Amino acid sequence: MPIGLPEIVWSHLAPELILVGSAMVLLLAGTFFRDRHLGPGYAVFTLAAAAAALVATWALWGEVTGSEPGSGPRLAVAQALVIDGFGLFFTVVICAAVALAVLLSDSYLERERLDRPDYYVLMLLSASGGILMAKANDLIVVFLGLEILSIALYVMAGYQRDRPRSLEASAKYFLLGAFSSAFLLYGIALVYGATGSTNLGFISAFLREQTVTSGVFLGGMGLLLVGLGFKVAAVPFHMWTPDVYQGSPTPVTGFMAAAAKAAGFAALLRIFFSTFNDNRLDWQPIIWALAVLSLLVGSVLAVVQTDVKRMLAYSSISHAGYVLVGLQAGTVEGVAGSLFYLLAYTFMVLGSFGIATVVGRKGDDRHSLDDYKGLAVARPGLAFTFTVFLLAQAGVPLTSGFLAKFGVISAAVESGSYALAIIAMVAAVIAAFFYLRVIVAMYMSGPAAAGADGLALPRLTVPLGTGAALGLAVVFTLAAGVLPEAFLDFARHATLLRL
Amino acid sequence: MSGPGFPLLTLLVVLPALGAAVVALVPRDSEGAVKGVTAVASGVTALLSLYLLGAFDTGAGGFQFVSDHEWIASFGISWKLGVDGIALFLVVLTGIIFPIAIFGPHVHHDFKGYAAWMLVLQAGCMGVFLSLDLFLFFVFWEVVLVPMYFLIGGWGYERRVYAALKFFLYTMLGSALMLVGILTLVFLHAQATDSAVTFDLIALAEGQSVVGNTARWLFLAFAASFAIKVPIFPVHTWLPDAHTEAPTGGSVILAAILLKLGTYGFLRFGLYLFPQAAVDLAPWFLTLGVIGILYGAIVATMQKDLKRLVAYSSVAHLGFIVVGIFGFSTQGLQGGVLQMVNHGISTGALFLLVGMIYERRHTRLIAELGGLQKVAPVFAAVFMVVMLSSIGLPGLNGFVGEFLVLIGTFVTRRWWAVAATVGVILAAVYLLWAYKRVFHGEPTGENAKFAELTMRERLVMAPLVLLIVVMGVYPKPVLDRIAPSVDNLITHVEQHSDYRQPAVAVARGD
């Protein structure tokens, strides 16, 4: 039987094509310039690719969300993809994550003598996988995107081959990731069995027409949740997070925290909020429980950490809890809140891991709280920058982090989930404790206080690219905290219509 | 300058914040420039607040100088500021006490950081007192935490990190509940009136769309935050630590301004938004207020550390204000508002004096001090005046406020007032006893070399002592400005609840 090729409007796929194409070019370039040192050449090229993808996305944005006739969301590639504001929003988030991560990575790779193009190839591929997940209109495409995203990340986690921790992170991430992919795939199979299709549009229409309560469908839904919950590091699927975050090269951790979480939530939101909307009474309680667990476990376990990377890993778990609070509300406002949260989080978390990259120093292993002592004296600018990120993560007003929390919690309150809102706020207080611990280390316990074990003032240099990334992240964090209207609008335009 | 277009209130908030930003950008080693910028920012803010006092329309009870600009339109949030008689004197106090707290005490290191955080704190406090939008209020309420945290943690004494952390977490826990309360109120209001979401305080208060049990829960959510800030017994335990470990300037601000945020919150938001709930729950808060008065006084008596003694005395004094607020009488409320200002002046001054003692003797332990009156008579005299104002001696400002609170509450809530009156006597006990131990007797050892007030210190104390006497002898101009707004608030409570003030409790004009 001949398989007809679907009609493809290539311009709709421009952002992905740019990223994948650039990855191919880089791969070839790597073989040509194998023996030559190109300096920041690869990084600049990757940055340009991310920028070009952003421009392409911007062009599509007008076409998709405009109000004139003919504009609006559209399906592409035989309904396998959907080009809508939601997908484009995540394209922007992931491209921003790539840009920031590249700026951080360049000097890092140079410092660790790992400067090779394949790193950037992996990052671009991983990003395109994430974008595919966000735009998927078919469960199979979700799976494809997830695998492209993850496999590249597994390799990146182990990129520092001479460091056992990095290898451990990679192996752990890969093994558990493979399991979660299997869960996801099995979930897809069950949903297909119950509804007769893997296409999200068909599934949605099917569920609207008839009430499906069969165990097969509910089981499929649960397994999808397991698979995606793993990617976004929601409790109880979070076990891998601390080890992998701690072991991976620090810029990779930042990228992983931002992009993988964003992509996972993109799929989660599209599948559950949009496609399974008619069965929301089935999934809302489960999401409620996941959110509560993530919020509490994440923040409580973060309190006892003494390693900053590990602490940020637990805090990322509790951040996942907040995004789930937005999803649990099951309203358009809730989704808008989740989207804004992810946007704000991308900058906060990459900024935080950017600081950790600098403080980690050569060898990337100076991440204990003690290593931050006296930072305010040695590098006041760096300490202040980190303070902004930490306070933003704690949800202090006039930062993007506060409005992010405000958005999801107001959605929870509006939909009547008062208990969840209160739990989320209490978790924020617990979380504040460990963000403050880092601030205490930086500002209130100088190296003199730590003098017993002879800690000298940290001698740190901030490379140009890292400085640019940190500057961008700080500016965004404060700007979105003071004048958020544009960003809120962006998130609101990107919310899903119920298909 | 008084034209409708002149953003006086916005300037009061923005100017210190701007000053802080400029200070942060000045290089660390040019101390002169840091001092200059700080002086200009805090000085002009002080002058603006005094100008506000002059331009304020005495007879009017509503909000004046209102400035209203859209901020986050999609959430119904606006930059809405306004001032009435209840907020007026707290704003003025914030304006004038900050320059004193910044330049008065000796800052032992990094003046730049100290000044920058102080200015941020001032902006935050101004914002809290002026906000007429719940979201804006919450933002400032939280913003206040950060500079205070750094001030205690960075410039405080031995256990500063512990105290700073405790302060931050306590306060944030209260705010957490309040934020949920604010959101619930806002959405219920929008549902009830079938209108767009708004955080506008006046619209929400006049709408009164949340009543009954829901209103009581919401009131409690707000009250959790305010009670911690006041602090009301039993959530006061952060206060002695924060006060004792904070640097002198930080203690002054804590006592003079930050504690008032809580009582002000009760007046501006608790009573105004949920009158019926406040009336229903008043006996509980009155009881806690009275417990605070007695408990604070008894614990203060037992303190060995002079600064801790003053800190616990604050718990007692704030108890009076709480009693005045929940007594729901015109006089009691007027007294409560006045007492907020009075306590700010006299306890602020006490902390400055205790700071000066520490600078000279490097101890705050009462047992190690003694006989200071012999070697530093002027110091002792100033301390005496300030202390007597804190005790509530007639003729000084403290008397007027406490007296109004007690007679007002006596009419509406007799037995609580009777119990509270005991607190006045106890205040005399712990303060006079402390005075006796510190200043009387023969100075020995280090105490014999205790230095007299310097000219600079006299200049710092002079305005505060002047205010203590003037407001004690002739409080009428202050009360005249407070009264119309208090009347408005009582009328509002009466309109929206079953509470009726006994006729005898209504203060007659003159």
PDB file of C-alpha atoms in Angstrom, chain B residues 401-506:
ATOM      1  CA  GLY B 401      -3.051  58.100  74.065  1.00  0.00           C
ATOM      2  CA  GLU B 402      -3.345  55.587  76.869  1.00  0.00           C
ATOM      3  CA  PHE B 403      -5.888  57.720  78.695  1.00  0.00           C
ATOM      4  CA  LEU B 404      -8.119  57.966  75.628  1.00  0.00           C
ATOM      5  CA  VAL B 405      -7.819  54.233  75.039  1.00  0.00           C
ATOM      6  CA  LEU B 406      -8.783  53.447  78.599  1.00  0.00           C
ATOM      7  CA  ILE B 407     -11.764  55.799  78.925  1.00  0.00           C
ATOM      8  CA  GLY B 408     -13.026  54.852  75.482  1.00  0.00           C
ATOM      9  CA  THR B 409     -12.803  51.162  76.205  1.00  0.00           C
ATOM     10  CA  PHE B 410     -14.221  51.596  79.678  1.00  0.00           C
ATOM     11  CA  VAL B 411     -17.490  52.749  78.156  1.00  0.00           C
ATOM     12  CA  THR B 412     -17.808  49.883  75.713  1.00  0.00           C
ATOM     13  CA  ARG B 413     -15.842  47.054  77.329  1.00  0.00           C
ATOM     14  CA  ARG B 414     -15.585  47.836  80.989  1.00  0.00           C
ATOM     15  CA  TRP B 415     -13.741  44.869  82.480  1.00  0.00           C
ATOM     16  CA  TRP B 416     -11.112  44.707  79.799  1.00  0.00           C
ATOM     17  CA  ALA B 417     -10.364  48.356  80.430  1.00  0.00           C
ATOM     18  CA  VAL B 418     -10.078  47.711  84.139  1.00  0.00           C
ATOM     19  CA  ALA B 419      -7.595  44.901  83.553  1.00  0.00           C
ATOM     20  CA  ALA B 420      -5.656  47.014  81.071  1.00  0.00           C
ATOM     21  CA  THR B 421      -5.307  49.816  83.584  1.00  0.00           C
ATOM     22  CA  VAL B 422      -3.161  47.549  85.729  1.00  0.00           C
ATOM     23  CA  GLY B 423      -0.685  47.647  82.847  1.00  0.00           C
ATOM     24  CA  VAL B 424      -0.120  51.362  83.391  1.00  0.00           C
ATOM     25  CA  ILE B 425       1.027  50.676  86.918  1.00  0.00           C
ATOM     26  CA  LEU B 426       3.204  47.779  85.847  1.00  0.00           C
ATOM     27  CA  ALA B 427       4.851  50.001  83.230  1.00  0.00           C
ATOM     28  CA  ALA B 428       5.871  52.339  86.015  1.00  0.00           C
ATOM     29  CA  VAL B 429       7.236  49.392  87.965  1.00  0.00           C
ATOM     30  CA  TYR B 430       9.561  47.969  85.338  1.00  0.00           C
ATOM     31  CA  LEU B 431      10.761  51.258  83.897  1.00  0.00           C
ATOM     32  CA  LEU B 432      11.334  53.071  87.156  1.00  0.00           C
ATOM     33  CA  TRP B 433      13.035  50.047  88.648  1.00  0.00           C
ATOM     34  CA  ALA B 434      15.297  49.799  85.632  1.00  0.00           C
ATOM     35  CA  TYR B 435      15.998  53.504  85.845  1.00  0.00           C
ATOM     36  CA  LYS B 436      16.907  53.169  89.491  1.00  0.00           C
ATOM     37  CA  ARG B 437      19.338  50.368  88.831  1.00  0.00           C
ATOM     38  CA  VAL B 438      20.986  52.031  85.857  1.00  0.00           C
ATOM     39  CA  PHE B 439      21.148  55.658  86.874  1.00  0.00           C
ATOM     40  CA  HIS B 440      21.003  55.871  90.649  1.00  0.00           C
ATOM     41  CA  GLY B 441      23.712  55.010  93.149  1.00  0.00           C
ATOM     42  CA  GLU B 442      27.438  55.531  92.974  1.00  0.00           C
ATOM     43  CA  PRO B 443      29.154  54.819  89.658  1.00  0.00           C
ATOM     44  CA  THR B 444      31.980  52.343  89.916  1.00  0.00           C
ATOM     45  CA  GLY B 445      34.618  51.089  87.511  1.00  0.00           C
ATOM     46  CA  GLU B 446      33.776  51.684  83.874  1.00  0.00           C
ATOM     47  CA  ASN B 447      30.543  53.409  84.811  1.00  0.00           C
ATOM     48  CA  ALA B 448      32.460  56.259  86.420  1.00  0.00           C
ATOM     49  CA  LYS B 449      33.914  57.101  82.997  1.00  0.00           C
ATOM     50  CA  PHE B 450      30.496  57.159  81.286  1.00  0.00           C
ATOM     51  CA  ALA B 451      30.524  60.021  78.791  1.00  0.00           C
ATOM     52  CA  GLU B 452      27.873  62.738  78.674  1.00  0.00           C
ATOM     53  CA  LEU B 453      25.659  63.238  75.621  1.00  0.00           C
ATOM     54  CA  THR B 454      27.669  64.702  72.775  1.00  0.00           C
ATOM     55  CA  MET B 455      26.381  67.638  70.757  1.00  0.00           C
ATOM     56  CA  ARG B 456      25.506  65.321  67.891  1.00  0.00           C
ATOM     57  CA  GLU B 457      23.526  63.052  70.178  1.00  0.00           C
ATOM     58  CA  ARG B 458      21.732  66.030  71.682  1.00  0.00           C
ATOM     59  CA  LEU B 459      20.725  67.099  68.192  1.00  0.00           C
ATOM     60  CA  VAL B 460      19.398  63.626  67.496  1.00  0.00           C
ATOM     61  CA  MET B 461      17.363  63.491  70.688  1.00  0.00           C
ATOM     62  CA  ALA B 462      16.111  67.097  70.656  1.00  0.00           C
ATOM     63  CA  PRO B 463      13.326  66.714  68.072  1.00  0.00           C
ATOM     64  CA  LEU B 464      12.028  63.573  69.766  1.00  0.00           C
ATOM     65  CA  VAL B 465      11.963  65.115  73.243  1.00  0.00           C
ATOM     66  CA  LEU B 466      10.319  68.203  71.797  1.00  0.00           C
ATOM     67  CA  LEU B 467       7.591  66.075  70.206  1.00  0.00           C
ATOM     68  CA  ILE B 468       7.089  64.164  73.444  1.00  0.00           C
ATOM     69  CA  VAL B 469       6.414  67.357  75.366  1.00  0.00           C
ATOM     70  CA  VAL B 470       4.429  69.218  72.721  1.00  0.00           C
ATOM     71  CA  MET B 471       2.135  66.309  71.964  1.00  0.00           C
ATOM     72  CA  GLY B 472       1.648  65.756  75.672  1.00  0.00           C
ATOM     73  CA  VAL B 473       0.708  69.309  76.458  1.00  0.00           C
ATOM     74  CA  TYR B 474      -1.277  70.195  73.389  1.00  0.00           C
ATOM     75  CA  PRO B 475      -2.454  67.145  71.431  1.00  0.00           C
ATOM     76  CA  LYS B 476      -5.439  68.922  69.925  1.00  0.00           C
ATOM     77  CA  PRO B 477      -3.984  69.610  66.461  1.00  0.00           C
ATOM     78  CA  VAL B 478      -3.150  65.937  66.150  1.00  0.00           C
ATOM     79  CA  LEU B 479      -6.499  64.707  67.421  1.00  0.00           C
ATOM     80  CA  ASP B 480      -8.342  67.159  65.180  1.00  0.00           C
ATOM     81  CA  ARG B 481      -6.822  65.511  62.156  1.00  0.00           C
ATOM     82  CA  ILE B 482      -7.331  61.976  63.384  1.00  0.00           C
ATOM     83  CA  ALA B 483     -10.935  62.436  64.559  1.00  0.00           C
ATOM     84  CA  PRO B 484     -12.860  62.771  61.271  1.00  0.00           C
ATOM     85  CA  SER B 485     -11.327  59.614  59.832  1.00  0.00           C
ATOM     86  CA  VAL B 486     -11.966  57.682  63.029  1.00  0.00           C
ATOM     87  CA  ASP B 487     -15.584  58.879  62.972  1.00  0.00           C
ATOM     88  CA  ASN B 488     -15.852  57.704  59.395  1.00  0.00           C
ATOM     89  CA  LEU B 489     -14.536  54.304  60.319  1.00  0.00           C
ATOM     90  CA  ILE B 490     -16.902  53.912  63.281  1.00  0.00           C
ATOM     91  CA  THR B 491     -19.829  54.991  61.125  1.00  0.00           C
ATOM     92  CA  HIS B 492     -18.783  52.471  58.518  1.00  0.00           C
ATOM     93  CA  VAL B 493     -18.647  49.724  61.141  1.00  0.00           C
ATOM     94  CA  GLU B 494     -22.051  50.716  62.496  1.00  0.00           C
ATOM     95  CA  GLN B 495     -23.594  50.761  59.034  1.00  0.00           C
ATOM     96  CA  HIS B 496     -22.393  47.295  58.196  1.00  0.00           C
ATOM     97  CA  SER B 497     -22.783  45.502  61.508  1.00  0.00           C
ATOM     98  CA  ASP B 498     -25.153  45.193  64.423  1.00  0.00           C
ATOM     99  CA  TYR B 499     -22.793  47.210  66.578  1.00  0.00           C
ATOM    100  CA  ARG B 500     -23.977  50.556  67.934  1.00  0.00           C
ATOM    101  CA  GLN B 501     -21.681  52.757  69.904  1.00  0.00           C
ATOM    102  CA  PRO B 502     -23.153  53.947  73.202  1.00  0.00           C
ATOM    103  CA  ALA B 503     -23.926  57.642  72.910  1.00  0.00           C
ATOM    104  CA  VAL B 504     -21.731  58.489  75.842  1.00  0.00           C
ATOM    105  CA  ALA B 505     -18.665  57.113  74.073  1.00  0.00           C
ATOM    106  CA  VAL B 506     -18.866  59.562  71.217  1.00  0.00           C
TER     107      VAL B 506
END
